[in-house]
PDB file of C-alpha atoms in Angstrom:
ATOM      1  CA  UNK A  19       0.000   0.000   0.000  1.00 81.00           C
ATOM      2  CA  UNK A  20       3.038   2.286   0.878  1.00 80.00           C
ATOM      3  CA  UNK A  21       4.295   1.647  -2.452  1.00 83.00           C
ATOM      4  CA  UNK A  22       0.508   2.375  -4.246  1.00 84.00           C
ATOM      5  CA  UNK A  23       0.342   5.790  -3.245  1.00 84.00           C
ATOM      6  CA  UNK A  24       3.567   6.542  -4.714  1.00 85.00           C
ATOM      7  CA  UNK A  25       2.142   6.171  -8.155  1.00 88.00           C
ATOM      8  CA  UNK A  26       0.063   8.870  -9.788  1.00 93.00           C
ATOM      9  CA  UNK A  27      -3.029  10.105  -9.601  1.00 95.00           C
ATOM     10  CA  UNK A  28      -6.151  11.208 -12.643  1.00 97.00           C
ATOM     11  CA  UNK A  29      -8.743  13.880 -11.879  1.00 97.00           C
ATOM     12  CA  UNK A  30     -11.460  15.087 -14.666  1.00 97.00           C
ATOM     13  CA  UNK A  31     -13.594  17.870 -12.816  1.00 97.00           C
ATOM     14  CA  UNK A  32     -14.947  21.089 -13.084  1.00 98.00           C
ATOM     15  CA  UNK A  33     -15.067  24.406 -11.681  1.00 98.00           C
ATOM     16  CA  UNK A  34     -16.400  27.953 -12.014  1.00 98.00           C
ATOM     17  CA  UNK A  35     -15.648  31.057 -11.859  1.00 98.00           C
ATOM     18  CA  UNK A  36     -17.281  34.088 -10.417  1.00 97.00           C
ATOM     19  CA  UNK A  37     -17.362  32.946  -6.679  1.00 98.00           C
ATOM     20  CA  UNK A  38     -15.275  31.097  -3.993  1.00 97.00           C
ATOM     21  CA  UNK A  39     -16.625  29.513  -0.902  1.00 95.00           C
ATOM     22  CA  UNK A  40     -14.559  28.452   2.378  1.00 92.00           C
ATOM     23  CA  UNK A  41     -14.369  24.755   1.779  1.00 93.00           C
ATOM     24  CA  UNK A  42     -12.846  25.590  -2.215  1.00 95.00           C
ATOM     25  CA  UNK A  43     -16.045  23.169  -3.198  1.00 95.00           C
ATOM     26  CA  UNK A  44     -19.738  23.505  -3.512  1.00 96.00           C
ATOM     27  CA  UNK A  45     -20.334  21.878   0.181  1.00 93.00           C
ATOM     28  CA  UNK A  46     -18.962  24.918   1.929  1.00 91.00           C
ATOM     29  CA  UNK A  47     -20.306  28.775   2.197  1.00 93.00           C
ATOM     30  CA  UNK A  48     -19.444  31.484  -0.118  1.00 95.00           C
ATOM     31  CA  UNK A  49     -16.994  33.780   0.777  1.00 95.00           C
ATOM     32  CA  UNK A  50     -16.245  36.065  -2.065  1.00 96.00           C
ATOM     33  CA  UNK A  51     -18.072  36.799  -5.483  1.00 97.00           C
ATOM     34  CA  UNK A  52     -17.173  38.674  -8.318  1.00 97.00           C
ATOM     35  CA  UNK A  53     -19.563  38.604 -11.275  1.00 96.00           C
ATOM     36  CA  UNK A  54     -17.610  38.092 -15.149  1.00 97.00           C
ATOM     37  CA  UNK A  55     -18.203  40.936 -17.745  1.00 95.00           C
ATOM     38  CA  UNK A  56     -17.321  38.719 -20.017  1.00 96.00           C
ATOM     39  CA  UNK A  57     -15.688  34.396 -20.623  1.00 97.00           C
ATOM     40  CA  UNK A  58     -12.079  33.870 -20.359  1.00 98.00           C
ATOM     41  CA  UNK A  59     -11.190  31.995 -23.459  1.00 97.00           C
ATOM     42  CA  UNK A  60      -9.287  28.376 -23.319  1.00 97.00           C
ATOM     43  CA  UNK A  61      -5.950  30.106 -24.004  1.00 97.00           C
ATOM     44  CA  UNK A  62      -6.247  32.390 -21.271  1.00 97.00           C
ATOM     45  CA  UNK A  63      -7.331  29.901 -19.103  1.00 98.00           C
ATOM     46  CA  UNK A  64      -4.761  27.166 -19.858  1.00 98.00           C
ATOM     47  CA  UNK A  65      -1.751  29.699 -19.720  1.00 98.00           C
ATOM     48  CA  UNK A  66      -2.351  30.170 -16.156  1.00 98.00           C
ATOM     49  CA  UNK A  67      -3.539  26.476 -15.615  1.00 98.00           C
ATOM     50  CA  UNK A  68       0.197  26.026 -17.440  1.00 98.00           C
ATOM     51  CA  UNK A  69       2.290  28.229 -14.429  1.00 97.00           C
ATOM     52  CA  UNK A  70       1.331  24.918 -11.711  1.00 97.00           C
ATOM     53  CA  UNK A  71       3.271  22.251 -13.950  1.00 97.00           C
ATOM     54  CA  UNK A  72       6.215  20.932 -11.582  1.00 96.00           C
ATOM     55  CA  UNK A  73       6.597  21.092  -8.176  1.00 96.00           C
ATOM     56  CA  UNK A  74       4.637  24.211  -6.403  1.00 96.00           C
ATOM     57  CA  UNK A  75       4.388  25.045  -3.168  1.00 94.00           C
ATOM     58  CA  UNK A  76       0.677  24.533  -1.899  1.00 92.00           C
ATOM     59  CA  UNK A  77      -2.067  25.887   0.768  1.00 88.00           C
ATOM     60  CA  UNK A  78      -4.226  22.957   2.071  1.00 86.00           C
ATOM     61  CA  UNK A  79      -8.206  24.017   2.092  1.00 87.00           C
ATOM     62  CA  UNK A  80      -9.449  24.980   5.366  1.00 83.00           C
ATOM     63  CA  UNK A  81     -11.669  22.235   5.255  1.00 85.00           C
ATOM     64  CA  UNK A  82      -9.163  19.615   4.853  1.00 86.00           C
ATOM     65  CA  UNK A  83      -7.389  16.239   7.032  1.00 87.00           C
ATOM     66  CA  UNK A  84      -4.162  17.910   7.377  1.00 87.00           C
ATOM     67  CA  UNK A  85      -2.717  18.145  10.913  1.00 90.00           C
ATOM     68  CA  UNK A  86      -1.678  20.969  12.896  1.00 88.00           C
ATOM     69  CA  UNK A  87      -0.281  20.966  16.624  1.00 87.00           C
ATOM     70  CA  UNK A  88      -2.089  17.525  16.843  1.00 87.00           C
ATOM     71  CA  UNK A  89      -5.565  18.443  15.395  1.00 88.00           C
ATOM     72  CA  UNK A  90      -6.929  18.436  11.473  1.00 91.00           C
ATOM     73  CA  UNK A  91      -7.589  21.713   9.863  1.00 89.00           C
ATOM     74  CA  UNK A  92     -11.302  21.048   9.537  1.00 88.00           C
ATOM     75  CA  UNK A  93     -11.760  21.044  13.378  1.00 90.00           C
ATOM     76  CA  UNK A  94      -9.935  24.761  13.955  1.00 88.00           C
ATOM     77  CA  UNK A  95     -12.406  25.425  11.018  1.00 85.00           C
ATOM     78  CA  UNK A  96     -15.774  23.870  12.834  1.00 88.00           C
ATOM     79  CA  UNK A  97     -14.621  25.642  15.834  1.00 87.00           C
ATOM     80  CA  UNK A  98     -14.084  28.792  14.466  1.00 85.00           C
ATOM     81  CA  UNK A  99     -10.583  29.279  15.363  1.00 84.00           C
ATOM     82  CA  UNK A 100      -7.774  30.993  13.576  1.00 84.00           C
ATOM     83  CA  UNK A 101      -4.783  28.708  12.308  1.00 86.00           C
ATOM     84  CA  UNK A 102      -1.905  28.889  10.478  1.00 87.00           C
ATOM     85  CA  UNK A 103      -1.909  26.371   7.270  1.00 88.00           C
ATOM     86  CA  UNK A 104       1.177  25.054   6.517  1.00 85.00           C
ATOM     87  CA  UNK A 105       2.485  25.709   2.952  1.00 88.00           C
ATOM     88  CA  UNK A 106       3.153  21.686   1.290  1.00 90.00           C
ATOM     89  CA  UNK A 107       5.406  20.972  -1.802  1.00 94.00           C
ATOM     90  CA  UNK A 108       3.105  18.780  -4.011  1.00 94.00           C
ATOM     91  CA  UNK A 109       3.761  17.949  -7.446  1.00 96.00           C
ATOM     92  CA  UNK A 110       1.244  18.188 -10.688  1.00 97.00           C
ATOM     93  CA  UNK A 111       2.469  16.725 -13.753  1.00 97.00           C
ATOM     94  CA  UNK A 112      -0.736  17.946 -16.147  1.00 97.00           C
ATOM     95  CA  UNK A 113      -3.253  20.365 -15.710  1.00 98.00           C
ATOM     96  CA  UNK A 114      -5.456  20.932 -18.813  1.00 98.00           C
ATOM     97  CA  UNK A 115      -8.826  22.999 -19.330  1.00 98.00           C
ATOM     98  CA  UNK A 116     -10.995  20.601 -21.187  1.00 96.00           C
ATOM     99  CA  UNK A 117     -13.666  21.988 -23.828  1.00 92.00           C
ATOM    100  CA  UNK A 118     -16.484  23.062 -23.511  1.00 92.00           C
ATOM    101  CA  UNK A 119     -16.827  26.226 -21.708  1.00 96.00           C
ATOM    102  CA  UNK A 120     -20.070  27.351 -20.368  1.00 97.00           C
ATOM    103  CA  UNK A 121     -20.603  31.268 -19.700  1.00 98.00           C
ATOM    104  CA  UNK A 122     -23.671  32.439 -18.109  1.00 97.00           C
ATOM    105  CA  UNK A 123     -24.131  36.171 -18.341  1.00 95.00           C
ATOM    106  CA  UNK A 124     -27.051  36.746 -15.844  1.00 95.00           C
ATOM    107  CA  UNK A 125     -25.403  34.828 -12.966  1.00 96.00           C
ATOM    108  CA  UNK A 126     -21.694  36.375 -14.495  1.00 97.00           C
ATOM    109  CA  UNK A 127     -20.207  32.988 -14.053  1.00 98.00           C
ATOM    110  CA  UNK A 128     -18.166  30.659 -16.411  1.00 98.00           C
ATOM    111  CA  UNK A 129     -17.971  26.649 -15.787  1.00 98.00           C
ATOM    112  CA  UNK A 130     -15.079  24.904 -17.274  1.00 98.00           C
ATOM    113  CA  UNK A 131     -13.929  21.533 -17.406  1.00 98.00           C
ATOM    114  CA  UNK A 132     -10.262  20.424 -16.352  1.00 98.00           C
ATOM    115  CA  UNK A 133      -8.096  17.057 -16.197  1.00 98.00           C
ATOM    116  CA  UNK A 134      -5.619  16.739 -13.902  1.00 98.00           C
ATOM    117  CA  UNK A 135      -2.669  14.367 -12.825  1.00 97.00           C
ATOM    118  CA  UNK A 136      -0.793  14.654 -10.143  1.00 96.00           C
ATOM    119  CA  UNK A 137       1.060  12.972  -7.139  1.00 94.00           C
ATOM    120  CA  UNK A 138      -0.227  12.668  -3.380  1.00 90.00           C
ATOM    121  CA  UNK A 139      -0.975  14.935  -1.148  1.00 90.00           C
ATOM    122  CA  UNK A 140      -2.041  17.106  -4.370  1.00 94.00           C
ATOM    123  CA  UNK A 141      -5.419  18.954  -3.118  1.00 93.00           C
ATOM    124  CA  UNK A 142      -7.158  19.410  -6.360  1.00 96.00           C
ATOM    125  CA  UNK A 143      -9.538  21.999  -4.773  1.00 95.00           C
ATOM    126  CA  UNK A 144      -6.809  24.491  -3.825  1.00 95.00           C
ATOM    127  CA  UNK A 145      -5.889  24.123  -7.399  1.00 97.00           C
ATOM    128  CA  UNK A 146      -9.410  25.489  -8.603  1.00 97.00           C
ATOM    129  CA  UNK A 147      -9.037  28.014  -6.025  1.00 96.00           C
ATOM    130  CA  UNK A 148      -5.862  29.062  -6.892  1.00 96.00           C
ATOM    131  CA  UNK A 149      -6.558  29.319 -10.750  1.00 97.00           C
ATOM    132  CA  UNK A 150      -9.215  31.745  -9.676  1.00 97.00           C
ATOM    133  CA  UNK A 151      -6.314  34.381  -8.041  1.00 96.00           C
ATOM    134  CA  UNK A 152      -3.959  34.117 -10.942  1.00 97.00           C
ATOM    135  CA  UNK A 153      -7.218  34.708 -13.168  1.00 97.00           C
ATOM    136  CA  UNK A 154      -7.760  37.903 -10.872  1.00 97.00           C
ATOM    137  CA  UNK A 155     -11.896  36.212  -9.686  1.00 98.00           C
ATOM    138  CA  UNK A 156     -13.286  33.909  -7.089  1.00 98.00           C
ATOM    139  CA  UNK A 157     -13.279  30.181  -8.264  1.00 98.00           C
ATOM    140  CA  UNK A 158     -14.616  26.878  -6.914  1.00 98.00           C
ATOM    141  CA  UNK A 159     -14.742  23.319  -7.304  1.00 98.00           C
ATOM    142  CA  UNK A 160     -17.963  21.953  -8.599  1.00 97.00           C
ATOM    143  CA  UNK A 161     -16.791  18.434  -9.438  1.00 97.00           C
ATOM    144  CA  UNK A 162     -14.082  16.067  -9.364  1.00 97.00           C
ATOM    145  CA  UNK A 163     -14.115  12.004 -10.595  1.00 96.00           C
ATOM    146  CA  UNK A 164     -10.532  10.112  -9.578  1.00 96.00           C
ATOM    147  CA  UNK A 165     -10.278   8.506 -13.186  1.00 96.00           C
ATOM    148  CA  UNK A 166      -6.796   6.194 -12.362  1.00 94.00           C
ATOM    149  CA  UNK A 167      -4.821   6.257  -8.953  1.00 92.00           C
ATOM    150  CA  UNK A 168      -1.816   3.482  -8.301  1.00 87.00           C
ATOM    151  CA  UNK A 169      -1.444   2.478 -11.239  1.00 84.00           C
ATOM    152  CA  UNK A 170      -5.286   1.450 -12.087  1.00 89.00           C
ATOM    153  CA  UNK A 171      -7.964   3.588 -13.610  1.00 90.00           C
ATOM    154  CA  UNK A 172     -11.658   3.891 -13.641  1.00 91.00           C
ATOM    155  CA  UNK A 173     -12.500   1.058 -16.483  1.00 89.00           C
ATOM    156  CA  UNK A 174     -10.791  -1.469 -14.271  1.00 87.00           C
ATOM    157  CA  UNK A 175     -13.227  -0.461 -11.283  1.00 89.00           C
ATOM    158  CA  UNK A 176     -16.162  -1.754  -9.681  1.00 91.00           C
ATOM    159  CA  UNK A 177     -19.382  -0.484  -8.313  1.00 92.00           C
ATOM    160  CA  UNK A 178     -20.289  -1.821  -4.610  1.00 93.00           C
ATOM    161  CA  UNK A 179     -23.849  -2.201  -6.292  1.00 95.00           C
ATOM    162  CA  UNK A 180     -22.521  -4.956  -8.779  1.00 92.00           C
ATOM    163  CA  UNK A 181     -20.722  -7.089  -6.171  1.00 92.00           C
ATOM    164  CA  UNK A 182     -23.861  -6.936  -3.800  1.00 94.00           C
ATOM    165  CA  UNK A 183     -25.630  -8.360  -6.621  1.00 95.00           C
ATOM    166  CA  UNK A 184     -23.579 -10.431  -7.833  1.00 92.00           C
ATOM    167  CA  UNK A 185     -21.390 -12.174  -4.815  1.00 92.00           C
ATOM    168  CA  UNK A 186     -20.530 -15.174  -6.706  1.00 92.00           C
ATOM    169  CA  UNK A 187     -18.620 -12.999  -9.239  1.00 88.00           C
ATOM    170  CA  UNK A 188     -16.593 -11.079  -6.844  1.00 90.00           C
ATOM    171  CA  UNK A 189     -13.479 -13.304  -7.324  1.00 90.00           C
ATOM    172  CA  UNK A 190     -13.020 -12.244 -11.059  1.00 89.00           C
ATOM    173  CA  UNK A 191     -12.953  -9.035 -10.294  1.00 88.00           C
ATOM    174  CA  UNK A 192      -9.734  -9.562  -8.076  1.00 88.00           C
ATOM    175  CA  UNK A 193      -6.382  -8.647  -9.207  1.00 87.00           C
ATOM    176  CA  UNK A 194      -3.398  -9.926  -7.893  1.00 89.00           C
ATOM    177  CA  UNK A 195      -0.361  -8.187  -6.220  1.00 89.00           C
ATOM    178  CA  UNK A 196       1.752  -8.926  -9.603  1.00 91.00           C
ATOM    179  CA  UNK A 197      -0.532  -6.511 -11.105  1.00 88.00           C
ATOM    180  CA  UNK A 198       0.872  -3.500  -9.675  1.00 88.00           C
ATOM    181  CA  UNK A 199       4.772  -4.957 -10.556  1.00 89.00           C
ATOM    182  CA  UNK A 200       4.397  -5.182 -14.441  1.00 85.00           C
ATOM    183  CA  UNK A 201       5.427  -1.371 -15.376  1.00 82.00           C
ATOM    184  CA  UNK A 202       8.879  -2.020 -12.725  1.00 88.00           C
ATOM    185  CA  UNK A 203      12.529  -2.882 -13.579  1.00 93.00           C
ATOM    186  CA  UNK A 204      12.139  -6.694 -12.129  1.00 94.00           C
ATOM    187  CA  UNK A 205      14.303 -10.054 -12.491  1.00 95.00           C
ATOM    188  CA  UNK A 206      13.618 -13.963 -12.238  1.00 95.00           C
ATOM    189  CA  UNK A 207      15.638 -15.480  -9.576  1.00 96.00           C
ATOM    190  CA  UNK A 208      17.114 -18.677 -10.246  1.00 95.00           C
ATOM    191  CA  UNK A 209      16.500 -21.675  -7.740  1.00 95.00           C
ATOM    192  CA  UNK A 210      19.782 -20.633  -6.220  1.00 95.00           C
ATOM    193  CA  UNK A 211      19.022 -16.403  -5.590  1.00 95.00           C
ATOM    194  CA  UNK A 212      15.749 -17.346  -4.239  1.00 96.00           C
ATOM    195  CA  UNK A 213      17.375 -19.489  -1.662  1.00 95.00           C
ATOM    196  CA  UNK A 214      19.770 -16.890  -1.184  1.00 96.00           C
ATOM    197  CA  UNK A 215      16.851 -13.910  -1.227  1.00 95.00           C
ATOM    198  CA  UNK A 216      14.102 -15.660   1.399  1.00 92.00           C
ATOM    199  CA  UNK A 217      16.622 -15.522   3.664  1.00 93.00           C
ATOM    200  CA  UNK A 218      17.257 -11.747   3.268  1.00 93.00           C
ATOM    201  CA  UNK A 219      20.858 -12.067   1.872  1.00 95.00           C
ATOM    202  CA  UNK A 220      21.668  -9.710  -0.601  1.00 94.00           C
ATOM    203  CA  UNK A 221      22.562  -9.970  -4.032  1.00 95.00           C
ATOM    204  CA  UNK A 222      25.084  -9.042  -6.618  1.00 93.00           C
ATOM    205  CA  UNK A 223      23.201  -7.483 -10.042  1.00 93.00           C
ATOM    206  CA  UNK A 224      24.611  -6.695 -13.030  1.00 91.00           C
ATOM    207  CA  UNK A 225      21.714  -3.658 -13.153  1.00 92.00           C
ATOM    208  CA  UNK A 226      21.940   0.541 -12.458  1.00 91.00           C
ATOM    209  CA  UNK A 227      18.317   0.828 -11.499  1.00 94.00           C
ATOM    210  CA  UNK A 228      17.778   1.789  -7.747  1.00 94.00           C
ATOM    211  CA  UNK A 229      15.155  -0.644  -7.315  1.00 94.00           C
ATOM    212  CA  UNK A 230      14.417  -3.943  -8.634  1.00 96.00           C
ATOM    213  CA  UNK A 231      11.491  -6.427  -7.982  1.00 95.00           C
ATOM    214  CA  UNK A 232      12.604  -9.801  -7.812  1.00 96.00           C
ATOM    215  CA  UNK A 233      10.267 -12.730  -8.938  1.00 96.00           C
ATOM    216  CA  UNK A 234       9.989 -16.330  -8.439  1.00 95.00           C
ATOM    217  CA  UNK A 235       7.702 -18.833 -10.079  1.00 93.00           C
ATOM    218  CA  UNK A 236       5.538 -15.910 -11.440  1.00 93.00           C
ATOM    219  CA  UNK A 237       4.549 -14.488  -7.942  1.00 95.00           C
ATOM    220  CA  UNK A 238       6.268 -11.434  -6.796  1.00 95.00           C
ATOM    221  CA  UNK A 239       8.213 -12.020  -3.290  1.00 95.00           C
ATOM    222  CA  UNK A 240      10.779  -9.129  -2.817  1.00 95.00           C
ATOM    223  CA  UNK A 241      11.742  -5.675  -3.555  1.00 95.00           C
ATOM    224  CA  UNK A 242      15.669  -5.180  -2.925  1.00 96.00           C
ATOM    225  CA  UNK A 243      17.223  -1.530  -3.194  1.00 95.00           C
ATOM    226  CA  UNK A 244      20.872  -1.020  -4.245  1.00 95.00           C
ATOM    227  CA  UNK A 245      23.607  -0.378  -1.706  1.00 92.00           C
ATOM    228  CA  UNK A 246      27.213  -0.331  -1.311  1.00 88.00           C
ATOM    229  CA  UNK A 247      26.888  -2.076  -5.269  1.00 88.00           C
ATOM    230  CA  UNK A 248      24.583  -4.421  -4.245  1.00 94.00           C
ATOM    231  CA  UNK A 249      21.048  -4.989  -3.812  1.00 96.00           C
ATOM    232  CA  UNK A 250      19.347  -5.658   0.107  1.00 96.00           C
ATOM    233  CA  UNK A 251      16.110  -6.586   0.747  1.00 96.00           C
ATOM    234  CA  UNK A 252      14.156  -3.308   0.706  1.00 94.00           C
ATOM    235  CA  UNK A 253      10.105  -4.987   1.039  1.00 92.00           C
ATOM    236  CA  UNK A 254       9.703  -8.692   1.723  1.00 94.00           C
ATOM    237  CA  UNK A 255       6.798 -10.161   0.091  1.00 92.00           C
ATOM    238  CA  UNK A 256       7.844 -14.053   1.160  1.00 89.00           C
ATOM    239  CA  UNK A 257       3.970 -14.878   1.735  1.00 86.00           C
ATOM    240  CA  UNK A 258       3.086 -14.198  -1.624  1.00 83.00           C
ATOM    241  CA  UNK A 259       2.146 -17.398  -2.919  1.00 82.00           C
TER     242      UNK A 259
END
């Protein structure tokens, strides 16, 4: 599991523009509103969306699990209190407006689709909320769909519905642990490395990668990490059978 949320995750949401609420989402209330004289186009849009590629330094929402001085940010917020958010490096690798836009000139608001993908800790919300300043108006979050986290996405997936229904088909939806393996640098030990390796030893590779997953009779049993020019047992997967 440590290893899963290493991996990447898909977002495909939308937002809008023309006011902001506490929470950065629809659940919370509004805190600032600013009505549009007129749309921003895509360009405009994605040339600001384009300034949070890399690795930014990010605000947390309010309304959010991070901890401070013991206690989650939501609970200072339910209670009223003042607290000082900590500023988190998080890491987005793509961040792209997604046609169509939507502008409503009564209400002076603009809805626009986005997809995003980026690595944990990533709050998507702050994201929407933070396109909004660089865009000079209040924006929020008015939905967000996960579409592929740890190395799975969203076709591969699901619903609790279908297994309820269907118990007798919940095995064949299953995937097993090699599944998550197939994308890394990996080798097949011989009869005499596994001996060696389900006893912890290490091992001398002829290999430059950092990590390497080591198989044995197609089943996944060890992760070893390179040190000192060879490679010691980094995650031990032994039960795997």
């Amino acid at each position: 599991i440590e290893l899963m949320h290493t991996r990447p995750k898909a977002y495909v949401g939308k937002g809008i523009f023309g006011f902001s609420t506490d929470s950065y989402d629809l659940s919370g209330k509004i805190v600032a509103e600013k009505k549009l004289i007129k749309p921003f186009s895509i360009q405009e849009i994605q040339t600001q969306m384009n300034t949070f590629i890399g690795t930014i330094d990010q605000i947390p929402p309010i309304y959010s699990a991070v901890r401070v001085n013991g206690k989650r940010l939501y609970e200072y917020a339910r209670q009223g209190l003042e607290v000082q958010r900590p500023h988190r490096a998080v890491q987005v690798m793509t961040y792209r407006v997604q046609p169509p836009l939507v502008f409503d000139s009564e209400k002076g608001q603009q809805t626009f689709s986005f997809m995003i993908t980026c690595h944990k800790g990533t709050y998507v919300r702050s994201l929407v909320n933070d396109l909004g300043d660089k865009l000079g108006v209040p924006a929020v979050m008015s939905q967000l769909t996960r579409t592929a986290s740890s190395g799975f996405d969203l076709k591969q997936s699901v619903t609790l519905d279908a297994l309820i229904k269907n118990p007798d088909k919940i095995a064949a939806h299953l995937v097993p642990i090699e599944a998550f393996f197939t994308q890394e640098p990996s080798i097949k030990l011989t009869q005499e490395q596994w001996a060696l390796v389900k006893n912890g030893v290490s091992l001398s590779l002829d290999l430059t990668v950092p990590k390497v997953v080591l198989w044995y009779q197609g089943k996944v049993k060890a992760i070893y990490r390179k040190q000192d020019q060879v490679y010691r047992p980094d995650l031990m997967l032994l039960q795997n059978e």
